[in-house]
């Protein structure tokens, strides 16, 4: 009986390891991350931020950052796309955003959409969509929040995607973030200095 139980655990371990976003899960240590990245070295950027190379990737996203606290372990994953060439209307960015939003919705349900433009901006017309986004007058995001009614799996507190852009050349990119439930503990410890 013990052998059967051990065999089931060993067979399910890869499934458990790779079921979280990009195969990375809350609380992973730097050693755990290295293992999940098939032994690839982590590149330390600054503070808790590391450039990682997960085995499990999505073709839209080319850059992966993991935020790891000494006590809490992995608390945030940020994936960033390559730059997407687009027009004044931001068509290509909006299309890529919509596609990834629909795919994430299959896992986490419908998000809360944010498509807001500042009331005092000159760039309200659709033909200035990209310019408004690049200059910070427009916010374009989708957010999945864990709640009592809709608890996100994989120990996630929040999943969000948002679009960013620049005018010259006309390009934009999409950022996807996974905030784990331990992120608040990390923020509380950081705020303890105040």
Coordinates of N, CA, C and O in Angstrom, one line a residue:
X1 N 0.8 -1.2 0.0 CA 0.0 0.0 0.0 C 0.9 1.3 0.0 O 0.6 2.2 -0.7
X2 N 1.9 1.3 0.8 CA 2.8 2.4 0.9 C 3.5 2.6 -0.5 O 3.7 3.8 -0.9
X3 N 3.9 1.5 -1.1 CA 4.5 1.7 -2.4 C 3.6 2.3 -3.5 O 4.0 3.1 -4.3
X4 N 2.3 1.9 -3.4 CA 1.3 2.5 -4.4 C 1.2 3.9 -4.1 O 1.1 4.7 -5.0
X5 N 1.1 4.3 -2.8 CA 0.9 5.7 -2.5 C 2.1 6.5 -2.9 O 2.0 7.6 -3.5
X6 N 3.3 6.0 -2.7 CA 4.6 6.7 -3.1 C 4.6 6.8 -4.6 O 5.0 7.9 -5.2
X7 N 4.2 5.8 -5.3 CA 4.2 5.8 -6.8 C 3.2 6.9 -7.3 O 3.5 7.7 -8.2
X8 N 2.0 7.0 -6.7 CA 1.1 8.0 -7.1 C 1.6 9.4 -6.8 O 1.4 10.3 -7.7
X9 N 2.3 9.6 -5.7 CA 2.9 10.9 -5.4 C 4.0 11.3 -6.5 O 4.0 12.4 -7.0
X10 N 4.8 10.3 -6.8 CA 5.9 10.6 -7.8 C 5.3 10.8 -9.2 O 5.9 11.7 -9.9
X11 N 4.3 10.2 -9.5 CA 3.7 10.4 -10.8 C 3.0 11.7 -10.9 O 2.9 12.4 -12.0
X12 N 2.4 12.2 -9.8 CA 1.7 13.4 -9.8 C 2.6 14.6 -9.6 O 2.2 15.8 -9.8
X13 N 3.8 14.5 -9.1 CA 4.7 15.6 -8.8 C 4.9 16.5 -10.0 O 4.8 17.7 -9.9
X14 N 5.2 16.0 -11.2 CA 5.4 16.9 -12.4 C 4.1 17.7 -12.7 O 4.2 18.8 -13.0
X15 N 3.0 17.1 -12.5 CA 1.7 17.8 -12.7 C 1.6 18.9 -11.7 O 1.2 20.0 -12.1
X16 N 1.8 18.6 -10.5 CA 1.7 19.7 -9.4 C 2.8 20.8 -9.7 O 2.5 21.9 -9.5
X17 N 4.0 20.4 -10.0 CA 5.0 21.4 -10.3 C 4.7 22.3 -11.4 O 4.9 23.5 -11.3
X18 N 4.1 21.9 -12.4 CA 3.9 22.7 -13.6 C 2.4 23.2 -13.8 O 2.1 23.7 -14.8
X19 N 1.6 23.0 -12.7 CA 0.2 23.4 -12.8 C 0.1 24.9 -12.6 O -0.9 25.5 -13.0
X20 N 1.0 25.5 -11.8 CA 0.9 26.9 -11.5 C 1.3 27.8 -12.7 O 1.9 27.2 -13.7
X21 N 1.1 29.1 -12.6 CA 1.5 30.0 -13.8 C 3.0 29.8 -14.1 O 3.9 29.9 -13.3
X22 N 3.2 29.4 -15.4 CA 4.5 29.2 -16.0 C 5.3 28.2 -15.2 O 6.5 28.1 -15.2
X23 N 4.6 27.3 -14.4 CA 5.3 26.3 -13.7 C 5.9 26.8 -12.4 O 6.7 26.1 -11.8
X24 N 5.6 28.0 -12.0 CA 6.1 28.7 -10.8 C 5.0 28.8 -9.8 O 3.9 29.3 -10.1
X25 N 5.3 28.6 -8.5 CA 4.3 28.6 -7.5 C 4.7 29.5 -6.3 O 5.9 29.7 -6.1
X26 N 3.7 29.9 -5.5 CA 3.9 30.7 -4.4 C 4.9 30.1 -3.4 O 4.9 28.9 -3.2
X27 N 5.8 31.0 -2.9 CA 6.8 30.6 -1.9 C 8.0 29.9 -2.4 O 8.9 29.5 -1.6
X28 N 8.2 29.7 -3.7 CA 9.4 29.0 -4.2 C 10.6 29.8 -3.8 O 10.6 31.0 -3.8
X29 N 11.7 29.1 -3.4 CA 13.0 29.7 -3.1 C 13.7 29.9 -4.4 O 13.3 29.4 -5.5
X30 N 14.9 30.5 -4.3 CA 15.7 30.7 -5.5 C 16.2 29.3 -6.0 O 16.2 29.1 -7.3
X31 N 16.5 28.4 -5.2 CA 16.8 27.0 -5.6 C 15.7 26.4 -6.3 O 15.8 25.7 -7.4
X32 N 14.4 26.5 -5.8 CA 13.3 26.0 -6.4 C 13.1 26.6 -7.8 O 12.7 25.9 -8.8
X33 N 13.3 27.9 -7.9 CA 13.1 28.6 -9.2 C 14.1 28.1 -10.2 O 13.8 27.8 -11.4
X34 N 15.4 27.9 -9.8 CA 16.4 27.4 -10.7 C 16.0 26.0 -11.2 O 16.1 25.7 -12.4
X35 N 15.5 25.2 -10.3 CA 15.0 23.8 -10.7 C 13.9 23.9 -11.7 O 13.8 23.2 -12.7
X36 N 12.9 24.8 -11.4 CA 11.7 25.0 -12.3 C 12.1 25.6 -13.6 O 11.4 25.4 -14.6
X37 N 13.3 26.2 -13.7 CA 13.8 26.8 -14.9 C 14.8 25.8 -15.6 O 15.7 26.3 -16.3
X38 N 14.7 24.6 -15.3 CA 15.6 23.5 -15.9 C 17.0 23.8 -15.6 O 17.9 23.6 -16.5
X39 N 17.4 24.3 -14.4 CA 18.7 24.6 -14.1 C 19.3 25.8 -14.6 O 20.5 26.1 -14.3
X40 N 18.6 26.6 -15.3 CA 19.1 27.9 -15.9 C 19.4 28.9 -14.7 O 18.6 29.0 -13.8
X41 N 20.5 29.6 -14.8 CA 20.8 30.5 -13.8 C 19.8 31.7 -13.8 O 19.4 32.1 -14.8
X42 N 19.5 32.1 -12.6 CA 18.6 33.3 -12.4 C 19.5 34.5 -12.5 O 20.6 34.6 -12.0
X43 N 19.0 35.6 -13.2 CA 19.8 36.8 -13.3 C 19.2 37.8 -12.3 O 18.0 38.2 -12.5
X44 N 20.0 38.2 -11.3 CA 19.5 39.2 -10.3 C 19.5 40.6 -11.0 O 20.5 41.0 -11.5
X45 N 18.3 41.2 -10.9 CA 18.1 42.5 -11.5 C 18.4 43.6 -10.4 O 19.3 44.4 -10.4
X46 N 17.5 43.5 -9.3 CA 17.7 44.4 -8.2 C 16.7 43.9 -7.1 O 15.7 43.3 -7.3
X47 N 17.1 44.3 -5.8 CA 16.3 43.9 -4.7 C 15.8 42.5 -4.8 O 16.6 41.6 -4.8
X48 N 14.4 42.3 -4.8 CA 13.8 40.9 -4.9 C 13.6 40.4 -6.3 O 13.0 39.4 -6.5
X49 N 14.0 41.2 -7.3 CA 13.7 40.9 -8.7 C 14.7 40.1 -9.4 O 15.9 40.4 -9.4
X50 N 14.3 39.0 -10.1 CA 15.2 38.1 -10.8 C 14.6 37.9 -12.2 O 13.4 37.7 -12.4
X51 N 15.5 37.9 -13.2 CA 15.1 37.5 -14.6 C 15.2 36.0 -14.6 O 16.2 35.5 -14.3
X52 N 14.1 35.4 -15.0 CA 14.0 33.9 -15.0 C 13.7 33.4 -16.4 O 13.2 34.1 -17.2
X53 N 14.0 32.1 -16.6 CA 13.7 31.4 -17.9 C 12.9 30.2 -17.6 O 13.5 29.1 -17.7
X54 N 11.6 30.3 -17.4 CA 10.8 29.1 -17.0 C 10.7 28.2 -18.2 O 10.7 28.6 -19.4
X55 N 10.6 26.9 -17.9 CA 10.4 25.9 -18.9 C 9.1 26.1 -19.6 O 8.9 26.0 -20.8
X56 N 8.1 26.4 -18.8 CA 6.7 26.5 -19.3 C 6.5 28.0 -19.6 O 6.5 28.9 -18.8
X57 N 6.4 28.3 -20.9 CA 6.3 29.7 -21.4 C 5.0 29.9 -22.3 O 4.5 28.9 -22.8
X58 N 4.7 31.1 -22.6 CA 3.7 31.4 -23.6 C 4.4 32.2 -24.7 O 5.2 33.1 -24.5
X59 N 4.1 31.9 -26.0 CA 4.8 32.6 -27.1 C 4.7 34.1 -27.1 O 5.6 34.7 -27.7
X60 N 3.7 34.7 -26.6 CA 3.5 36.1 -26.6 C 4.6 36.8 -25.7 O 5.1 37.9 -26.0
X61 N 4.9 36.1 -24.6 CA 5.7 36.7 -23.5 C 7.1 36.3 -23.7 O 7.4 35.1 -23.7
X62 N 8.0 37.2 -23.7 CA 9.5 36.9 -24.0 C 10.3 37.2 -22.7 O 11.4 36.7 -22.6
X63 N 9.8 37.9 -21.8 CA 10.6 38.3 -20.6 C 9.8 37.9 -19.4 O 8.7 38.3 -19.2
X64 N 10.5 37.3 -18.4 CA 9.9 36.8 -17.2 C 10.7 37.2 -16.0 O 11.9 37.0 -15.9
X65 N 10.0 37.9 -15.1 CA 10.6 38.4 -13.8 C 9.9 37.7 -12.7 O 8.7 37.6 -12.6
X66 N 10.7 37.2 -11.7 CA 10.2 36.6 -10.5 C 10.7 37.5 -9.3 O 11.8 37.9 -9.3
X67 N 9.8 37.8 -8.4 CA 10.1 38.5 -7.2 C 10.1 37.6 -6.0 O 9.0 37.0 -5.7
X68 N 11.2 37.5 -5.4 CA 11.4 36.5 -4.3 C 11.9 37.1 -3.1 O 13.0 37.8 -3.0
X69 N 11.2 37.0 -2.0 CA 11.5 37.5 -0.7 C 12.3 36.4 0.1 O 12.0 35.2 -0.1
X70 N 13.2 36.8 0.9 CA 14.0 35.9 1.7 C 13.2 35.0 2.6 O 13.4 33.8 2.7
X71 N 12.1 35.6 3.2 CA 11.3 34.8 4.1 C 10.1 34.2 3.4 O 9.7 33.0 3.7
X72 N 9.4 34.9 2.6 CA 8.2 34.5 1.9 C 8.3 33.7 0.7 O 7.4 33.0 0.2
X73 N 9.5 33.8 0.0 CA 9.7 33.1 -1.3 C 9.1 33.9 -2.4 O 8.8 35.1 -2.3
X74 N 8.7 33.2 -3.5 CA 8.2 33.8 -4.7 C 6.8 34.4 -4.3 O 5.9 33.8 -3.8
X75 N 6.7 35.7 -4.6 CA 5.4 36.4 -4.3 C 4.8 37.1 -5.5 O 3.7 37.6 -5.5
X76 N 5.5 37.3 -6.6 CA 5.0 38.0 -7.8 C 5.8 37.4 -9.0 O 7.0 37.3 -9.0
X77 N 5.0 37.2 -10.1 CA 5.6 36.9 -11.4 C 5.1 38.0 -12.4 O 3.9 38.3 -12.4
X78 N 6.0 38.5 -13.2 CA 5.7 39.5 -14.2 C 6.3 39.0 -15.5 O 7.4 38.7 -15.7
X79 N 5.4 38.8 -16.5 CA 5.7 38.4 -17.9 C 5.5 39.6 -18.8 O 4.4 40.2 -18.7
X80 N 6.4 39.9 -19.7 CA 6.3 41.1 -20.6 C 6.5 40.6 -22.0 O 7.5 39.9 -22.3
X81 N 5.7 41.1 -22.9 CA 5.8 40.7 -24.3 C 6.9 41.5 -24.9 O 7.4 42.5 -24.4
X82 N 7.3 41.1 -26.1 CA 8.2 41.9 -27.0 C 7.4 43.1 -27.4 O 6.1 43.1 -27.3
X83 N 8.0 44.1 -28.0 CA 7.3 45.2 -28.5 C 6.4 44.8 -29.7 O 6.9 44.0 -30.5
X84 N 5.2 45.4 -29.8 CA 4.3 45.1 -30.8 C 4.1 46.3 -31.7 O 3.7 47.4 -31.2
X85 N 4.5 46.3 -32.9 CA 4.3 47.4 -33.8 C 2.8 47.6 -34.1 O 2.0 46.6 -34.2
X86 N 2.4 48.8 -34.1 CA 0.9 49.1 -34.2 C 0.7 50.4 -34.9 O 1.6 51.1 -35.3
X87 N -0.6 50.8 -35.0 CA -0.9 52.1 -35.7 C -1.4 53.0 -34.6 O -1.4 52.7 -33.4
X88 N -1.9 54.2 -35.1 CA -2.4 55.2 -34.1 C -3.6 54.7 -33.3 O -3.7 55.2 -32.2
X89 N -4.3 53.8 -33.8 CA -5.5 53.3 -33.1 C -5.2 52.2 -32.1 O -6.0 51.7 -31.4
X90 N -3.9 51.7 -32.2 CA -3.5 50.7 -31.3 C -4.1 49.3 -31.6 O -4.2 48.5 -30.7
X91 N -4.5 49.1 -32.8 CA -5.2 47.9 -33.2 C -4.5 46.6 -32.9 O -5.0 45.7 -32.3
X92 N -3.2 46.6 -33.2 CA -2.4 45.3 -32.9 C -2.3 45.1 -31.5 O -2.3 43.9 -31.0
X93 N -2.1 46.1 -30.7 CA -2.0 45.9 -29.2 C -3.3 45.5 -28.6 O -3.3 44.5 -27.8
X94 N -4.4 46.1 -29.1 CA -5.7 45.7 -28.6 C -6.0 44.3 -29.0 O -6.6 43.5 -28.2
X95 N -5.7 43.9 -30.2 CA -5.9 42.5 -30.6 C -5.1 41.5 -29.8 O -5.7 40.5 -29.3
X96 N -3.9 41.8 -29.5 CA -3.0 40.8 -28.7 C -3.6 40.8 -27.3 O -3.7 39.7 -26.7
X97 N -3.9 42.0 -26.8 CA -4.5 42.1 -25.4 C -5.8 41.2 -25.3 O -5.9 40.4 -24.4
X98 N -6.7 41.4 -26.3 CA -7.9 40.7 -26.3 C -7.7 39.2 -26.3 O -8.4 38.4 -25.6
X99 N -6.8 38.8 -27.2 CA -6.5 37.3 -27.3 C -6.0 36.7 -26.0 O -6.5 35.7 -25.5
X100 N -5.1 37.4 -25.3 CA -4.5 36.8 -24.1 C -5.5 36.9 -23.0 O -5.6 36.0 -22.1
X101 N -6.4 38.0 -23.0 CA -7.4 38.1 -22.0 C -8.4 37.0 -22.1 O -8.8 36.4 -21.0
X102 N -8.8 36.6 -23.3 CA -9.7 35.5 -23.5 C -9.1 34.2 -23.0 O -9.8 33.3 -22.4
X103 N -7.9 34.0 -23.3 CA -7.2 32.7 -22.8 C -7.1 32.6 -21.3 O -7.3 31.6 -20.7
X104 N -6.8 33.7 -20.7 CA -6.7 33.7 -19.2 C -8.1 33.6 -18.6 O -8.2 32.9 -17.6
X105 N -9.1 34.1 -19.3 CA -10.5 34.0 -18.8 C -10.9 32.5 -18.7 O -11.8 32.2 -17.9
X106 N -10.4 31.7 -19.6 CA -10.7 30.3 -19.5 C -10.3 29.6 -18.2 O -10.9 28.7 -17.8
X107 N -9.2 30.2 -17.6 CA -8.7 29.6 -16.4 C -9.4 30.3 -15.1 O -9.7 29.7 -14.2
X108 N -9.5 31.6 -15.2 CA -9.9 32.4 -14.0 C -11.2 33.1 -14.1 O -11.6 33.8 -13.2
X109 N -12.0 32.9 -15.2 CA -13.3 33.5 -15.3 C -13.2 34.9 -15.9 O -12.1 35.3 -16.4
X110 N -14.3 35.7 -15.9 CA -14.3 37.0 -16.5 C -13.6 38.0 -15.6 O -13.8 38.1 -14.4
X111 N -12.8 38.9 -16.2 CA -12.1 39.9 -15.5 C -12.9 41.2 -15.3 O -13.9 41.4 -16.0
X112 N -12.4 42.1 -14.5 CA -12.9 43.4 -14.4 C -12.0 44.2 -15.5 O -10.8 44.2 -15.4
X113 N -12.7 44.8 -16.4 CA -12.0 45.6 -17.5 C -11.8 47.0 -17.0 O -12.7 47.6 -16.5
X114 N -10.7 47.6 -17.4 CA -10.4 49.0 -17.2 C -10.0 49.6 -18.5 O -9.0 49.2 -19.1
X115 N -10.8 50.5 -19.1 CA -10.5 51.2 -20.3 C -11.0 52.6 -20.1 O -12.1 53.0 -20.4
X116 N -10.1 53.4 -19.5 CA -10.4 54.7 -19.0 C -9.4 55.7 -19.7 O -8.3 55.4 -19.9
X117 N -10.0 56.9 -19.9 CA -9.2 58.0 -20.4 C -9.4 59.2 -19.6 O -10.5 59.5 -19.1
X118 N -8.3 59.9 -19.3 CA -8.4 61.1 -18.5 C -9.3 62.2 -19.1 O -9.2 62.4 -20.3
X119 N -10.1 62.8 -18.3 CA -11.0 63.8 -18.8 C -10.4 65.0 -19.4 O -10.9 65.7 -20.2
X120 N -9.2 65.3 -18.9 CA -8.5 66.6 -19.4 C -7.5 66.3 -20.5 O -6.8 67.3 -20.9
X121 N -7.5 65.2 -21.1 CA -6.5 64.9 -22.2 C -7.0 65.4 -23.5 O -8.2 65.5 -23.8
X122 N -6.1 65.8 -24.4 CA -6.4 66.2 -25.7 C -6.6 65.0 -26.6 O -7.1 65.1 -27.8
X123 N -6.2 63.8 -26.2 CA -6.2 62.6 -27.1 C -7.4 61.7 -26.9 O -7.2 60.5 -26.7
X124 N -8.6 62.2 -26.9 CA -9.8 61.4 -26.7 C -10.2 60.6 -27.9 O -10.9 59.6 -27.7
X125 N -10.0 61.1 -29.1 CA -10.5 60.4 -30.3 C -9.8 59.1 -30.4 O -8.6 58.9 -30.0
X126 N -10.5 58.1 -31.1 CA -9.9 56.8 -31.3 C -8.6 56.8 -32.0 O -7.7 56.0 -31.8
X127 N -8.4 57.8 -32.9 CA -7.2 57.9 -33.7 C -6.0 58.3 -32.9 O -4.9 58.2 -33.4
X128 N -6.2 58.7 -31.6 CA -5.1 59.0 -30.7 C -5.0 57.9 -29.6 O -4.4 58.2 -28.6
X129 N -5.6 56.7 -29.8 CA -5.6 55.7 -28.8 C -4.2 55.4 -28.3 O -3.9 55.4 -27.1
X130 N -3.2 55.2 -29.2 CA -1.9 54.9 -28.9 C -1.2 56.0 -28.1 O -0.5 55.8 -27.1
X131 N -1.4 57.2 -28.6 CA -0.8 58.4 -28.0 C -1.2 58.6 -26.6 O -0.5 58.9 -25.6
X132 N -2.5 58.4 -26.3 CA -3.1 58.6 -25.0 C -2.5 57.5 -24.0 O -2.2 57.8 -22.9
X133 N -2.4 56.3 -24.5 CA -1.8 55.2 -23.7 C -0.3 55.5 -23.4 O 0.1 55.4 -22.3
X134 N 0.4 55.9 -24.4 CA 1.9 56.2 -24.3 C 2.1 57.4 -23.3 O 3.1 57.4 -22.5
X135 N 1.2 58.4 -23.3 CA 1.4 59.6 -22.5 C 0.7 59.4 -21.1 O 0.7 60.4 -20.3
X136 N 0.2 58.3 -20.8 CA -0.4 58.0 -19.5 C -1.8 58.6 -19.3 O -2.3 58.6 -18.2
X137 N -2.4 59.0 -20.4 CA -3.8 59.5 -20.3 C -4.9 58.4 -20.4 O -6.0 58.6 -20.1
X138 N -4.4 57.2 -20.8 CA -5.3 56.1 -21.0 C -4.8 54.9 -20.1 O -3.6 54.7 -20.1
X139 N -5.8 54.3 -19.5 CA -5.4 53.0 -18.8 C -6.2 51.9 -19.5 O -7.4 52.0 -19.8
X140 N -5.5 50.8 -19.8 CA -6.1 49.7 -20.5 C -5.6 48.4 -19.8 O -4.5 48.0 -19.9
X141 N -6.5 47.8 -19.0 CA -6.1 46.6 -18.2 C -7.3 45.7 -18.0 O -8.5 46.0 -18.2
X142 N -7.0 44.5 -17.6 CA -8.0 43.5 -17.1 C -7.5 42.9 -15.8 O -6.3 42.6 -15.7
X143 N -8.3 42.8 -14.8 CA -7.9 42.3 -13.5 C -8.9 41.2 -13.0 O -10.1 41.3 -13.1
X144 N -8.2 40.1 -12.6 CA -9.0 39.0 -11.9 C -8.6 39.1 -10.5 O -7.4 38.9 -10.1
X145 N -9.5 39.3 -9.6 CA -9.3 39.4 -8.2 C -9.9 38.2 -7.4 O -11.0 37.8 -7.7
X146 N -9.1 37.7 -6.5 CA -9.6 36.6 -5.6 C -10.6 37.2 -4.6 O -10.4 38.3 -4.1
X147 N -11.7 36.5 -4.4 CA -12.7 37.0 -3.5 C -13.4 35.8 -2.9 O -13.1 34.6 -3.3
X148 N -14.3 36.0 -1.9 CA -15.0 34.9 -1.3 C -15.9 34.1 -2.3 O -16.0 32.9 -2.3
X149 N -16.4 34.9 -3.3 CA -17.2 34.3 -4.4 C -16.4 33.6 -5.5 O -16.9 32.7 -6.1
X150 N -15.2 34.2 -5.7 CA -14.4 33.7 -6.8 C -12.9 33.6 -6.3 O -12.1 34.4 -6.6
X151 N -12.6 32.5 -5.6 CA -11.2 32.3 -5.1 C -10.4 31.8 -6.2 O -10.7 30.8 -6.9
X152 N -9.3 32.5 -6.5 CA -8.4 32.1 -7.6 C -7.6 30.9 -7.2 O -7.2 30.8 -6.0
X153 N -7.3 30.0 -8.1 CA -6.5 28.8 -7.7 C -5.0 29.2 -7.7 O -4.7 30.3 -8.0
X154 N -4.2 28.2 -7.4 CA -2.8 28.4 -7.3 C -2.3 29.4 -6.3 O -1.2 30.0 -6.5
X155 N -3.0 29.6 -5.2 CA -2.6 30.6 -4.2 C -2.5 32.0 -4.7 O -1.6 32.8 -4.3
X156 N -3.3 32.4 -5.7 CA -3.2 33.7 -6.3 C -4.2 34.6 -5.7 O -5.3 34.3 -5.4
X157 N -3.7 35.9 -5.5 CA -4.6 36.9 -4.9 C -5.1 37.8 -6.1 O -6.2 38.3 -6.0
X158 N -4.3 37.9 -7.1 CA -4.7 38.8 -8.2 C -3.9 38.4 -9.5 O -2.8 38.0 -9.4
X159 N -4.6 38.5 -10.6 CA -4.0 38.3 -11.9 C -4.4 39.6 -12.7 O -5.5 40.0 -12.7
X160 N -3.4 40.2 -13.4 CA -3.7 41.4 -14.2 C -2.9 41.4 -15.5 O -1.8 40.9 -15.5
X161 N -3.5 42.0 -16.5 CA -2.8 42.3 -17.7 C -3.0 43.8 -18.0 O -4.1 44.3 -17.8
X162 N -2.0 44.4 -18.5 CA -2.2 45.8 -18.9 C -1.3 46.1 -20.1 O -0.3 45.5 -20.4
X163 N -1.8 47.1 -20.9 CA -1.1 47.5 -22.1 C -0.3 48.8 -21.8 O -0.7 49.6 -21.0
X164 N 0.9 48.9 -22.4 CA 1.7 50.1 -22.3 C 2.2 50.4 -23.8 O 2.1 49.5 -24.6
X165 N 2.6 51.6 -24.0 CA 3.0 52.0 -25.4 C 4.0 53.1 -25.4 O 4.2 53.8 -24.3
X166 N 4.6 53.4 -26.5 CA 5.4 54.6 -26.8 C 5.1 55.0 -28.2 O 4.7 54.3 -29.1
X167 N 5.2 56.3 -28.4 CA 4.9 57.0 -29.7 C 5.9 56.7 -30.8 O 5.5 56.6 -32.0
X168 N 7.1 56.8 -30.5 CA 8.2 56.7 -31.5 C 9.2 55.7 -31.2 O 9.9 55.8 -30.2
X169 N 9.2 54.6 -32.0 CA 8.3 54.2 -33.0 C 7.0 53.8 -32.4 O 6.9 53.5 -31.2
X170 N 5.9 53.7 -33.2 CA 4.6 53.3 -32.7 C 4.6 51.8 -32.3 O 4.4 51.0 -33.1
X171 N 4.8 51.6 -31.0 CA 4.9 50.2 -30.5 C 4.2 50.2 -29.1 O 4.1 51.2 -28.4
X172 N 3.9 49.0 -28.7 CA 3.4 48.8 -27.4 C 3.8 47.4 -26.9 O 4.4 46.6 -27.6
X173 N 3.4 47.1 -25.7 CA 3.7 45.8 -25.1 C 2.6 45.4 -24.1 O 1.9 46.3 -23.6
X174 N 2.5 44.2 -23.8 CA 1.6 43.7 -22.8 C 2.3 43.1 -21.6 O 3.3 42.3 -21.8
X175 N 1.9 43.4 -20.4 CA 2.4 42.9 -19.2 C 1.4 42.1 -18.5 O 0.2 42.5 -18.3
X176 N 1.8 40.9 -18.0 CA 0.9 40.0 -17.3 C 1.5 39.8 -15.9 O 2.7 39.5 -15.8
X177 N 0.7 40.0 -14.9 CA 1.3 39.8 -13.5 C 0.4 38.8 -12.7 O -0.8 38.9 -12.8
X178 N 1.1 38.0 -11.9 CA 0.5 37.1 -11.0 C 0.9 37.4 -9.6 O 2.1 37.3 -9.3
X179 N 0.0 38.0 -8.8 CA 0.3 38.3 -7.4 C -0.2 37.2 -6.5 O -1.3 36.8 -6.5
X180 N 0.8 36.6 -5.7 CA 0.4 35.5 -4.9 C -0.1 36.0 -3.5 O 0.1 37.2 -3.1
X181 N -0.8 35.1 -2.8 CA -1.4 35.4 -1.5 C -0.3 35.9 -0.4 O -0.7 36.6 0.5
X182 N 0.9 35.6 -0.6 CA 2.0 36.0 0.3 C 2.5 37.4 0.1 O 3.3 37.9 0.8
X183 N 2.1 38.0 -1.0 CA 2.6 39.4 -1.4 C 2.2 40.4 -0.3 O 3.1 41.3 0.0
X184 N 1.1 40.3 0.4 CA 0.7 41.2 1.4 C 1.7 41.1 2.6 O 2.1 42.1 3.2
X185 N 2.1 39.9 2.9 CA 3.1 39.7 4.0 C 4.4 40.4 3.7 O 5.0 41.0 4.6
X186 N 4.8 40.3 2.4 CA 6.0 41.0 2.0 C 5.9 42.5 2.1 O 6.8 43.2 2.6
X187 N 4.8 43.0 1.6 CA 4.5 44.4 1.7 C 4.5 44.9 3.2 O 5.0 46.0 3.5
X188 N 3.8 44.1 4.0 CA 3.7 44.5 5.4 C 5.1 44.6 6.1 O 5.4 45.5 6.8
X189 N 6.0 43.6 5.7 CA 7.3 43.6 6.3 C 8.1 44.8 5.8 O 8.9 45.4 6.5
X190 N 7.9 45.2 4.5 CA 8.6 46.3 3.9 C 8.1 47.6 4.6 O 8.9 48.5 4.9
X191 N 6.8 47.7 4.9 CA 6.2 48.9 5.5 C 6.5 49.0 7.0 O 6.3 50.0 7.6
X192 N 7.0 47.9 7.5 CA 7.4 48.0 9.0 C 8.4 49.0 9.3 O 8.6 49.4 10.5
X193 N 9.2 49.5 8.3 CA 10.2 50.5 8.6 C 9.6 51.9 8.8 O 10.3 52.7 9.4
X194 N 8.3 52.1 8.4 CA 7.7 53.4 8.6 C 7.3 53.5 10.0 O 6.5 53.9 10.6

